[in-house]
C-alpha cells in the first residue's frame, strides 16, 4: 500500500474516515514509448503473497461477479463499484496481508491484533461502522473420541466481510456454497453472511453434543464396572466440556446484543428471524453443555465414593487377613512354647555330668517325665484361657 502515489489506478485516497468509496478517475492514456524502451523499463505486475487466501469473491445483488486472485484486484474492484460486496476468506494470514486489509478497510488496530494472535474468547465488538466477531467452532473427532476447537475472526463492514480462520473448523466453503445458492439471502449484504457463519458454527455444535453425550454414557458404564482408568477419562472430558462451555456461553449474550441492535442498524426482518432462530439453538446448546458439566461433576463424585468404598473393602480384607494371620501366629507360638518345655528338661538331663543329684535317685526318671507333663499342661491351660489355642 506504500505505492499509492505511483500507481494511477490506486491514487484514490484511503478509506480511512470515509465509508463511501469514490469511483476511481479514468486513467490517462500513456504516452507512446518505443517497444524496446517498454521492454526494458516496464515493471512486472505487482503480485501479493496470497497463499493464506482461501477464497476471495466479489458479489453484486447476491451473485458472484468476480473471483480476484490478489487483494489488490479486490481493492480496485470495490473502489470502482458502489453496490458490490467483497467476501475475503483467509486461513492463518501473514501480518503483511492483514495489515494491508486493515489499511484498506480501516480496521481497528486492537481487532487486527486479536486476529493475528488468536486464542481469543468469543466476543462481539463494534469499532465505528465495523463489526468484529470472534467465534469458537468445534468438531468431534470419532477416532480419538475428543473435541477439536477452531477459532474464527470476522470483520463486517458496509460492503465487505473478512474471515480469518485459525484451525480446521468451521468449513466456510460450505457456508459460501449455501449463500451462493440463495442469492436473495446473500443480497442482504454482509450481515446475512454473518448469520450464515453463526448458523454453521452453531450447527457444528450438534455432533459435538452427541459425541460428548455418548462419552458420558460410556463413562457411567465404566464407573460402575470399576474401570481403574475411568478417572483419567473423566478429567480429560471435563476439560473439553469446560472449553466447550467457554465457546458456547458467550454466544448467547453476543446474539442478544445483535438482536438489540436490529432497530438501530435497520436489520432486514427476514434476517432478524434467522438470527433469532440461531439464538434459540445457541441457548439450547449452552444449556446442554451446562448439563454435561453438572453430570460429570456428579459422576466424579460417584466414582470417588465407589473408589473409597473399594479401598475400604480392600483395607478391611487386609485387616481380616492380618487378624487371621495373627491368630495363626499365636497358635504356632503357643504350641512352640508347649513343646519347648519338655525339650528344655530333656536337654538338662541329657548333659554328660557325673555328679547330678537326680541320676542316682530312683524316682529321677518319673520326676522328669512328670515335670515335663506338668509344664506342658500348665502352658496349655494358660494359652487356652487367653484364647490363643
Short mmCIF file of C-alpha atoms in Angstrom, two decimals, residues 18-388:
data_model
loop_
_atom_site.label_atom_id
_atom_site.label_comp_id
_atom_site.label_asym_id
_atom_site.label_seq_id
_atom_site.Cartn_x
_atom_site.Cartn_y
_atom_site.Cartn_z
CA UNK A 18 -14.81 7.67 4.73
CA UNK A 19 -17.09 4.68 4.23
CA UNK A 20 -18.37 5.58 0.76
CA UNK A 21 -15.88 4.76 -1.90
CA UNK A 22 -15.30 7.30 -4.59
CA UNK A 23 -15.13 5.98 -8.15
CA UNK A 24 -11.63 5.89 -9.48
CA UNK A 25 -10.83 8.53 -12.12
CA UNK A 26 -10.29 7.17 -15.63
CA UNK A 27 -6.63 6.53 -16.22
CA UNK A 28 -4.91 8.95 -18.57
CA UNK A 29 -3.64 7.40 -21.79
CA UNK A 30 0.05 6.59 -21.53
CA UNK A 31 2.50 8.38 -23.74
CA UNK A 32 3.74 6.25 -26.63
CA UNK A 33 7.10 4.73 -25.99
CA UNK A 34 9.33 2.63 -28.19
CA UNK A 35 8.83 -1.09 -27.86
CA UNK A 36 12.42 -1.58 -26.80
CA UNK A 37 12.12 1.02 -24.03
CA UNK A 38 8.91 -0.53 -22.82
CA UNK A 39 10.51 -3.94 -22.65
CA UNK A 40 13.43 -2.56 -20.67
CA UNK A 41 11.72 -0.19 -18.23
CA UNK A 42 8.17 -1.53 -17.74
CA UNK A 43 7.95 -3.26 -14.36
CA UNK A 44 6.11 -6.55 -13.98
CA UNK A 45 2.72 -6.66 -12.29
CA UNK A 46 2.78 -6.23 -8.53
CA UNK A 47 1.90 -9.58 -7.01
CA UNK A 48 0.82 -10.24 -3.45
CA UNK A 49 1.54 -13.37 -1.50
CA UNK A 50 -1.89 -14.91 -1.29
CA UNK A 51 -1.05 -18.36 -0.02
CA UNK A 52 -3.29 -17.77 3.01
CA UNK A 53 -6.22 -16.56 0.91
CA UNK A 54 -8.61 -19.48 0.83
CA UNK A 55 -11.09 -17.74 -1.45
CA UNK A 56 -11.91 -14.16 -2.41
CA UNK A 57 -15.09 -13.32 -4.27
CA UNK A 58 -16.96 -10.19 -5.31
CA UNK A 59 -20.77 -10.09 -5.31
CA UNK A 60 -23.42 -7.82 -6.70
CA UNK A 61 -27.14 -8.35 -5.99
CA UNK A 62 -26.34 -11.66 -4.31
CA UNK A 63 -24.45 -13.15 -7.26
CA UNK A 64 -20.76 -13.65 -7.76
CA UNK A 65 -19.33 -11.40 -10.41
CA UNK A 66 -15.61 -11.94 -9.96
CA UNK A 67 -13.03 -14.07 -8.17
CA UNK A 68 -9.87 -11.98 -7.95
CA UNK A 69 -6.58 -13.70 -7.31
CA UNK A 70 -4.99 -10.91 -5.30
CA UNK A 71 -6.05 -8.43 -2.67
CA UNK A 72 -5.05 -5.56 -4.97
CA UNK A 73 -7.64 -6.63 -7.54
CA UNK A 74 -10.27 -6.88 -4.81
CA UNK A 75 -9.50 -3.39 -3.56
CA UNK A 76 -9.58 -1.96 -7.10
CA UNK A 77 -12.97 -3.52 -7.86
CA UNK A 78 -14.53 -2.21 -4.63
CA UNK A 79 -13.33 1.31 -5.38
CA UNK A 80 -14.96 1.19 -8.78
CA UNK A 81 -18.25 -0.29 -7.53
CA UNK A 82 -20.84 1.32 -5.27
CA UNK A 83 -23.27 -1.58 -4.80
CA UNK A 84 -20.91 -4.56 -4.54
CA UNK A 85 -19.67 -6.68 -1.67
CA UNK A 86 -16.35 -8.44 -1.13
CA UNK A 87 -16.07 -11.67 0.82
CA UNK A 88 -12.45 -12.49 1.60
CA UNK A 89 -11.59 -15.75 3.34
CA UNK A 90 -8.18 -16.14 4.97
CA UNK A 91 -6.53 -19.02 6.83
CA UNK A 92 -3.77 -18.03 9.24
CA UNK A 93 -2.81 -14.91 7.24
CA UNK A 94 0.56 -13.26 7.45
CA UNK A 95 0.93 -9.98 9.27
CA UNK A 96 1.57 -8.14 5.99
CA UNK A 97 -1.68 -9.38 4.46
CA UNK A 98 -3.76 -8.49 7.48
CA UNK A 99 -2.17 -5.06 7.77
CA UNK A 100 -2.89 -4.47 4.09
CA UNK A 101 -6.55 -5.27 4.72
CA UNK A 102 -6.54 -3.09 7.84
CA UNK A 103 -5.25 -0.11 5.87
CA UNK A 104 -7.73 -0.57 3.05
CA UNK A 105 -10.81 -1.17 5.20
CA UNK A 106 -9.81 0.96 8.20
CA UNK A 107 -9.84 -1.96 10.65
CA UNK A 108 -9.18 -1.12 14.26
CA UNK A 109 -5.65 -2.00 15.44
CA UNK A 110 -6.96 -3.87 18.50
CA UNK A 111 -9.15 -6.10 16.33
CA UNK A 112 -6.27 -6.73 13.93
CA UNK A 113 -4.02 -7.66 16.85
CA UNK A 114 -6.62 -10.13 18.12
CA UNK A 115 -6.94 -11.68 14.67
CA UNK A 116 -3.19 -12.12 14.40
CA UNK A 117 -2.60 -13.61 17.83
CA UNK A 118 -5.77 -15.75 18.03
CA UNK A 119 -6.60 -17.59 21.28
CA UNK A 120 -9.37 -15.08 22.00
CA UNK A 121 -12.61 -15.59 23.83
CA UNK A 122 -15.83 -15.38 21.78
CA UNK A 123 -16.93 -11.76 21.61
CA UNK A 124 -18.67 -9.13 19.52
CA UNK A 125 -17.34 -5.58 19.34
CA UNK A 126 -18.12 -2.54 17.21
CA UNK A 127 -15.41 -0.20 16.02
CA UNK A 128 -17.18 2.65 14.29
CA UNK A 129 -19.06 1.08 11.39
CA UNK A 130 -17.05 -2.14 11.53
CA UNK A 131 -18.27 -5.15 13.48
CA UNK A 132 -15.65 -7.53 14.82
CA UNK A 133 -16.78 -11.03 15.86
CA UNK A 134 -14.74 -13.84 17.40
CA UNK A 135 -16.23 -17.34 17.31
CA UNK A 136 -15.03 -20.68 18.65
CA UNK A 137 -16.03 -23.54 16.37
CA UNK A 138 -15.87 -27.19 17.41
CA UNK A 139 -15.92 -30.60 15.80
CA UNK A 140 -15.99 -34.08 17.27
CA UNK A 141 -13.22 -36.48 16.25
CA UNK A 142 -14.52 -40.05 16.34
CA UNK A 143 -11.21 -41.91 16.30
CA UNK A 144 -9.61 -40.34 19.42
CA UNK A 145 -13.05 -39.51 20.90
CA UNK A 146 -12.16 -35.90 21.59
CA UNK A 147 -13.33 -32.40 20.69
CA UNK A 148 -11.21 -30.24 18.37
CA UNK A 149 -11.70 -26.48 18.63
CA UNK A 150 -11.06 -23.86 15.98
CA UNK A 151 -11.16 -20.09 16.06
CA UNK A 152 -12.75 -17.70 13.59
CA UNK A 153 -12.45 -13.92 13.40
CA UNK A 154 -14.92 -11.99 11.25
CA UNK A 155 -14.73 -8.35 10.17
CA UNK A 156 -18.03 -6.97 8.83
CA UNK A 157 -18.35 -3.60 7.13
CA UNK A 158 -20.81 -1.87 4.84
CA UNK A 159 -19.62 -3.66 1.71
CA UNK A 160 -17.09 -6.23 2.85
CA UNK A 161 -16.71 -9.29 5.02
CA UNK A 162 -13.34 -10.74 6.01
CA UNK A 163 -12.97 -14.11 7.73
CA UNK A 164 -9.72 -15.09 9.43
CA UNK A 165 -9.71 -18.77 10.36
CA UNK A 166 -7.38 -20.47 12.84
CA UNK A 167 -8.00 -24.21 12.79
CA UNK A 168 -9.90 -26.71 10.68
CA UNK A 169 -13.38 -25.74 11.84
CA UNK A 170 -15.70 -24.36 10.63
CA UNK A 171 -16.00 -25.31 6.96
CA UNK A 172 -16.61 -21.90 5.41
CA UNK A 173 -16.61 -23.30 1.88
CA UNK A 174 -19.95 -24.95 2.69
CA UNK A 175 -21.24 -21.62 4.01
CA UNK A 176 -20.21 -19.88 0.81
CA UNK A 177 -21.91 -22.52 -1.33
CA UNK A 178 -25.08 -22.22 0.69
CA UNK A 179 -25.16 -18.45 0.35
CA UNK A 180 -24.41 -18.53 -3.36
CA UNK A 181 -27.29 -20.98 -3.82
CA UNK A 182 -29.64 -18.49 -2.14
CA UNK A 183 -28.79 -15.16 -3.81
CA UNK A 184 -31.85 -13.47 -2.33
CA UNK A 185 -30.33 -14.01 1.13
CA UNK A 186 -26.81 -13.09 0.03
CA UNK A 187 -28.21 -9.87 -1.47
CA UNK A 188 -29.00 -8.70 2.07
CA UNK A 189 -25.29 -7.97 2.49
CA UNK A 190 -22.52 -8.84 4.96
CA UNK A 191 -24.96 -9.24 7.86
CA UNK A 192 -26.58 -12.15 6.03
CA UNK A 193 -23.18 -13.80 5.62
CA UNK A 194 -22.54 -13.29 9.33
CA UNK A 195 -25.83 -15.06 10.05
CA UNK A 196 -24.80 -17.98 7.82
CA UNK A 197 -21.44 -18.25 9.58
CA UNK A 198 -23.10 -18.16 13.01
CA UNK A 199 -25.59 -20.77 11.88
CA UNK A 200 -22.79 -23.03 10.58
CA UNK A 201 -20.82 -22.70 13.83
CA UNK A 202 -23.89 -23.47 15.95
CA UNK A 203 -24.91 -26.39 13.71
CA UNK A 204 -21.37 -27.73 14.10
CA UNK A 205 -22.01 -28.00 17.83
CA UNK A 206 -24.75 -30.61 17.30
CA UNK A 207 -22.46 -33.61 16.51
CA UNK A 208 -20.16 -32.44 19.29
CA UNK A 209 -23.05 -32.54 21.77
CA UNK A 210 -23.98 -36.03 20.57
CA UNK A 211 -20.38 -37.24 20.83
CA UNK A 212 -19.93 -35.83 24.32
CA UNK A 213 -23.24 -37.37 25.42
CA UNK A 214 -22.06 -40.74 24.13
CA UNK A 215 -18.77 -40.34 26.01
CA UNK A 216 -20.63 -39.56 29.24
CA UNK A 217 -22.79 -42.67 28.80
CA UNK A 218 -19.68 -44.80 28.30
CA UNK A 219 -18.03 -43.24 31.35
CA UNK A 220 -21.06 -44.05 33.50
CA UNK A 221 -20.79 -47.69 32.45
CA UNK A 222 -17.06 -47.76 33.19
CA UNK A 223 -17.58 -46.16 36.61
CA UNK A 224 -19.97 -48.86 37.80
CA UNK A 225 -17.84 -51.54 36.18
CA UNK A 226 -14.90 -50.40 38.28
CA UNK A 227 -12.54 -49.48 35.43
CA UNK A 228 -9.38 -48.04 37.03
CA UNK A 229 -8.71 -45.75 34.03
CA UNK A 230 -12.08 -44.01 34.21
CA UNK A 231 -10.85 -41.19 36.47
CA UNK A 232 -8.39 -40.05 33.83
CA UNK A 233 -11.09 -40.10 31.15
CA UNK A 234 -13.44 -38.09 33.39
CA UNK A 235 -10.74 -35.47 33.88
CA UNK A 236 -9.95 -35.18 30.16
CA UNK A 237 -13.63 -34.94 29.21
CA UNK A 238 -14.19 -32.35 31.93
CA UNK A 239 -11.50 -30.16 30.37
CA UNK A 240 -13.14 -30.48 26.95
CA UNK A 241 -16.54 -29.58 28.37
CA UNK A 242 -15.10 -26.51 30.12
CA UNK A 243 -13.60 -25.43 26.78
CA UNK A 244 -16.90 -26.17 25.04
CA UNK A 245 -18.70 -24.11 27.66
CA UNK A 246 -16.36 -21.18 27.02
CA UNK A 247 -17.18 -21.43 23.31
CA UNK A 248 -20.97 -21.58 23.62
CA UNK A 249 -21.92 -19.50 26.66
CA UNK A 250 -20.69 -16.09 25.32
CA UNK A 251 -22.63 -16.69 22.09
CA UNK A 252 -25.91 -16.26 23.94
CA UNK A 253 -25.01 -12.73 25.01
CA UNK A 254 -23.49 -11.94 21.60
CA UNK A 255 -26.68 -12.84 19.72
CA UNK A 256 -28.84 -10.96 22.17
CA UNK A 257 -26.57 -7.98 21.57
CA UNK A 258 -27.10 -8.33 17.81
CA UNK A 259 -30.86 -8.57 18.30
CA UNK A 260 -30.83 -5.48 20.49
CA UNK A 261 -29.34 -3.51 17.58
CA UNK A 262 -31.91 -4.61 14.97
CA UNK A 263 -33.81 -1.33 15.06
CA UNK A 264 -30.75 0.88 15.32
CA UNK A 265 -28.95 -0.67 12.35
CA UNK A 266 -32.01 -1.41 10.23
CA UNK A 267 -31.61 -5.18 10.01
CA UNK A 268 -33.89 -6.86 7.49
CA UNK A 269 -36.94 -8.52 9.09
CA UNK A 270 -36.29 -11.90 7.49
CA UNK A 271 -32.70 -11.79 8.69
CA UNK A 272 -33.96 -10.95 12.17
CA UNK A 273 -35.99 -14.16 12.17
CA UNK A 274 -32.95 -16.18 11.11
CA UNK A 275 -30.80 -14.67 13.84
CA UNK A 276 -33.47 -15.33 16.48
CA UNK A 277 -33.54 -18.96 15.37
CA UNK A 278 -29.76 -19.19 15.77
CA UNK A 279 -30.08 -17.61 19.22
CA UNK A 280 -32.59 -20.28 20.23
CA UNK A 281 -30.24 -23.04 19.07
CA UNK A 282 -27.32 -21.47 20.93
CA UNK A 283 -29.34 -21.23 24.13
CA UNK A 284 -30.35 -24.88 23.84
CA UNK A 285 -26.77 -25.97 23.17
CA UNK A 286 -25.43 -23.89 26.05
CA UNK A 287 -27.94 -25.46 28.42
CA UNK A 288 -26.95 -28.94 27.24
CA UNK A 289 -23.27 -28.17 27.81
CA UNK A 290 -24.02 -26.84 31.30
CA UNK A 291 -25.90 -30.08 31.96
CA UNK A 292 -22.89 -32.09 30.79
CA UNK A 293 -20.63 -30.34 33.25
CA UNK A 294 -23.07 -30.97 36.09
CA UNK A 295 -23.42 -34.62 35.07
CA UNK A 296 -19.65 -35.09 35.00
CA UNK A 297 -19.37 -33.49 38.44
CA UNK A 298 -21.91 -35.97 39.79
CA UNK A 299 -20.20 -38.88 38.03
CA UNK A 300 -16.88 -37.81 39.52
CA UNK A 301 -18.48 -37.74 42.98
CA UNK A 302 -19.99 -41.21 42.48
CA UNK A 303 -16.67 -42.54 41.19
CA UNK A 304 -14.85 -41.11 44.21
CA UNK A 305 -17.43 -42.74 46.51
CA UNK A 306 -17.09 -46.09 44.75
CA UNK A 307 -13.30 -45.88 44.85
CA UNK A 308 -13.43 -45.06 48.56
CA UNK A 309 -15.75 -47.99 49.18
CA UNK A 310 -13.48 -50.28 47.22
CA UNK A 311 -10.46 -49.05 49.15
CA UNK A 312 -12.30 -49.55 52.44
CA UNK A 313 -13.25 -53.08 51.40
CA UNK A 314 -9.64 -53.82 50.49
CA UNK A 315 -8.40 -52.38 53.78
CA UNK A 316 -10.98 -54.43 55.67
CA UNK A 317 -9.92 -57.56 53.80
CA UNK A 318 -6.28 -56.81 54.61
CA UNK A 319 -7.17 -56.24 58.25
CA UNK A 320 -9.08 -59.51 58.40
CA UNK A 321 -6.21 -61.32 56.73
CA UNK A 322 -3.81 -59.76 59.23
CA UNK A 323 -6.05 -60.75 62.12
CA UNK A 324 -6.27 -64.32 60.87
CA UNK A 325 -2.51 -64.36 60.42
CA UNK A 326 -2.04 -63.13 63.99
CA UNK A 327 -4.29 -65.88 65.26
CA UNK A 328 -2.27 -68.46 63.44
CA UNK A 329 0.94 -66.99 64.79
CA UNK A 330 -0.49 -67.17 68.31
CA UNK A 331 -1.33 -70.84 67.88
CA UNK A 332 2.04 -71.64 66.45
CA UNK A 333 3.80 -69.69 69.19
CA UNK A 334 1.71 -71.40 71.86
CA UNK A 335 2.47 -74.90 70.62
CA UNK A 336 6.11 -73.97 70.19
CA UNK A 337 6.24 -72.88 73.87
CA UNK A 338 4.50 -76.05 75.00
CA UNK A 339 6.90 -78.22 73.06
CA UNK A 340 9.87 -76.20 74.26
CA UNK A 341 9.28 -77.07 77.94
CA UNK A 342 9.95 -80.86 77.70
CA UNK A 343 12.81 -80.14 75.34
CA UNK A 344 14.36 -77.92 78.00
CA UNK A 345 14.00 -80.54 80.71
CA UNK A 346 15.27 -83.28 78.43
CA UNK A 347 18.23 -81.15 77.43
CA UNK A 348 19.24 -80.59 81.04
CA UNK A 349 19.09 -84.30 81.90
CA UNK A 350 20.90 -85.12 78.73
CA UNK A 351 24.08 -83.38 79.91
CA UNK A 352 27.13 -85.62 80.45
CA UNK A 353 27.91 -84.80 84.08
CA UNK A 354 28.83 -87.49 86.64
CA UNK A 355 27.63 -85.58 89.67
CA UNK A 356 23.91 -84.88 89.29
CA UNK A 357 21.63 -85.43 92.31
CA UNK A 358 18.85 -86.96 90.26
CA UNK A 359 21.00 -89.51 88.40
CA UNK A 360 21.24 -91.83 91.39
CA UNK A 361 17.71 -91.17 92.59
CA UNK A 362 15.28 -93.96 91.89
CA UNK A 363 12.45 -91.53 91.21
CA UNK A 364 14.54 -89.30 88.93
CA UNK A 365 13.06 -90.53 85.67
CA UNK A 366 9.41 -90.36 86.76
CA UNK A 367 10.09 -86.95 88.25
CA UNK A 368 11.50 -85.63 84.91
CA UNK A 369 8.58 -87.03 82.94
CA UNK A 370 6.08 -85.59 85.40
CA UNK A 371 7.82 -82.23 85.33
CA UNK A 372 7.59 -82.16 81.56
CA UNK A 373 3.92 -83.07 81.62
CA UNK A 374 3.10 -80.55 84.34
CA UNK A 375 4.80 -77.67 82.47
CA UNK A 376 3.10 -78.58 79.20
CA UNK A 377 -0.34 -78.83 80.81
CA UNK A 378 0.17 -75.54 82.64
CA UNK A 379 1.16 -73.74 79.43
CA UNK A 380 -1.75 -75.30 77.56
CA UNK A 381 -4.23 -74.11 80.20
CA UNK A 382 -2.77 -70.60 80.21
CA UNK A 383 -2.83 -70.26 76.40
CA UNK A 384 -6.31 -71.75 76.22
CA UNK A 385 -7.70 -69.23 78.68
CA UNK A 386 -6.20 -66.39 76.66
CA UNK A 387 -7.77 -67.72 73.50
CA UNK A 388 -4.53 -68.49 71.77
#
